[in-house]
Amino acid sequence: MTAQRRVETAQRAAVAIDVVGGAQPVGAGVTQVATLGQEVPSLTVQQIGGSTSFFIRGVGNFSVSTTSDPAAAFNYDGVYIARLTALSSAFFDLDRVEVLKGPQGTLYGRNATAGVIKVLPTQPKIGELSGYGAVSYGNYNAVVAEGAINVPLGPRGAIRLSGTVIDHDGYLSNGISDDRTQALRVQMKVDATPDLPIPVSGDYTHQGGKGQGFSYLEKQTLNFVTGHFTVTPTNIPRSEGFLSPASQAFFTSLGAGPTGNVRATRDPFPDIFRNNDIFGANAQIDYRTGIGTFTIIPAAASTRSATCSPPAASPLPICTRTSSSRSRRGSPGRAGRSTTSLVSSTSTNRSG
């Protein structure tokens, strides 16, 4: 493990750490960052729309704004991932995942109060021709396939190509809470000299489908005179989701508009979708000398996102189209009146 930025065994590391081997997440069905908490004690991963929040031993950041800083540092192949929306790449062809309990600001900077999560993909193996493949099938037509091939490039180099496909129908009757994800990674490693290995990597992830949805369970009405809520069940089955005719009728009946300009009804909830493309490239140059090893880790990333989805804690849709790029994914380091609110339940993964 390299959680303390040096190679050592987990037994010798004087820190609280969990290490998950590369085959362990695959066997347990952990194919995305949102399900990593199934394998790591004290780690909670919460997927909220297109963002991800980490809580390690109860410490984390509740904000999912794209401009907020997380409390747990996420590193992919040695590169710090600064923004929550860039953590959606699928887990595949991994060497290991290291979860280091915080605080770890000395080694990983200010955003490591809760701890550090390090995802390390399998590196190209020089002089070896090898590969593997794995396919699983579950209910809701869930298909998870991944594979990799390692090809030597002479005595000093190798290239490794790996990819994954995650596909399942929506868990709700109108097709929402589905997944259509494809990811590809290309890595090349060259030993320029015995003291100068240079690995280079590029990755691409596409997320399609409708994305996460919810169901309407009840309406809560606050009476300002009594200070009490009146709870009225919607009687809409949880399996229908918010795009069914019954859910749409409930949604449009709530009214809309600011105070003084209240409309009798809302417009119907639009159909949701997601179309995200994430590109990344990074390298690690280690130059070994008599006084130590000098390391340079350059990285770049680009994201194109087009989504229309229900945000957290609100029944109203948010439709956005964004494009961003950066040279690095992050740095190393009243009486009779009432108001109405909605209670919704988020669907959970039920594939097997």
mmCIF file of C-alpha atoms in Angstrom, residues 214 216 219 247-258 261-270 313-317 339-343:
data_model
loop_
_atom_site.group_PDB
_atom_site.id
_atom_site.type_symbol
_atom_site.label_atom_id
_atom_site.label_comp_id
_atom_site.label_asym_id
_atom_site.label_seq_id
_atom_site.Cartn_x
_atom_site.Cartn_y
_atom_site.Cartn_z
ATOM 1 C CA PHE A 214 -37.979 9.177 -6.749
ATOM 2 C CA TYR A 216 -44.128 10.770 -4.020
ATOM 3 C CA LYS A 219 -47.909 15.803 1.319
ATOM 4 C CA SER A 247 -47.619 11.289 -9.973
ATOM 5 C CA GLN A 248 -47.901 13.950 -12.653
ATOM 6 C CA ALA A 249 -51.490 14.710 -11.606
ATOM 7 C CA PHE A 250 -50.344 15.078 -7.992
ATOM 8 C CA PHE A 251 -47.410 17.299 -8.970
ATOM 9 C CA THR A 252 -49.449 19.663 -11.165
ATOM 10 C CA SER A 253 -52.135 20.035 -8.470
ATOM 11 C CA LEU A 254 -49.724 21.636 -5.986
ATOM 12 C CA GLY A 255 -49.695 25.078 -7.573
ATOM 13 C CA ALA A 256 -46.647 27.182 -8.333
ATOM 14 C CA GLY A 257 -45.296 30.690 -8.363
ATOM 15 C CA PRO A 258 -44.045 33.190 -5.786
ATOM 16 C CA ASN A 261 -48.497 35.433 -8.108
ATOM 17 C CA VAL A 262 -49.605 31.906 -7.231
ATOM 18 C CA ARG A 263 -50.902 29.758 -10.075
ATOM 19 C CA ALA A 264 -53.538 27.122 -9.562
ATOM 20 C CA THR A 265 -51.398 24.368 -11.053
ATOM 21 C CA ARG A 266 -47.826 23.590 -12.000
ATOM 22 C CA ASP A 267 -46.564 22.544 -15.378
ATOM 23 C CA PRO A 268 -46.011 18.777 -15.665
ATOM 24 C CA PHE A 269 -42.623 17.441 -14.623
ATOM 25 C CA PRO A 270 -40.491 17.076 -17.790
ATOM 26 C CA ALA A 313 -34.604 18.213 -1.387
ATOM 27 C CA SER A 314 -36.739 19.756 -4.141
ATOM 28 C CA PRO A 315 -39.478 18.443 -6.438
ATOM 29 C CA LEU A 316 -38.582 20.902 -9.203
ATOM 30 C CA PRO A 317 -36.391 19.866 -12.158
ATOM 31 C CA THR A 339 -47.431 25.918 3.061
ATOM 32 C CA THR A 340 -46.955 22.583 1.360
ATOM 33 C CA SER A 341 -43.857 20.419 1.196
ATOM 34 C CA LEU A 342 -43.191 17.041 -0.355
ATOM 35 C CA VAL A 343 -41.666 13.894 1.030
#
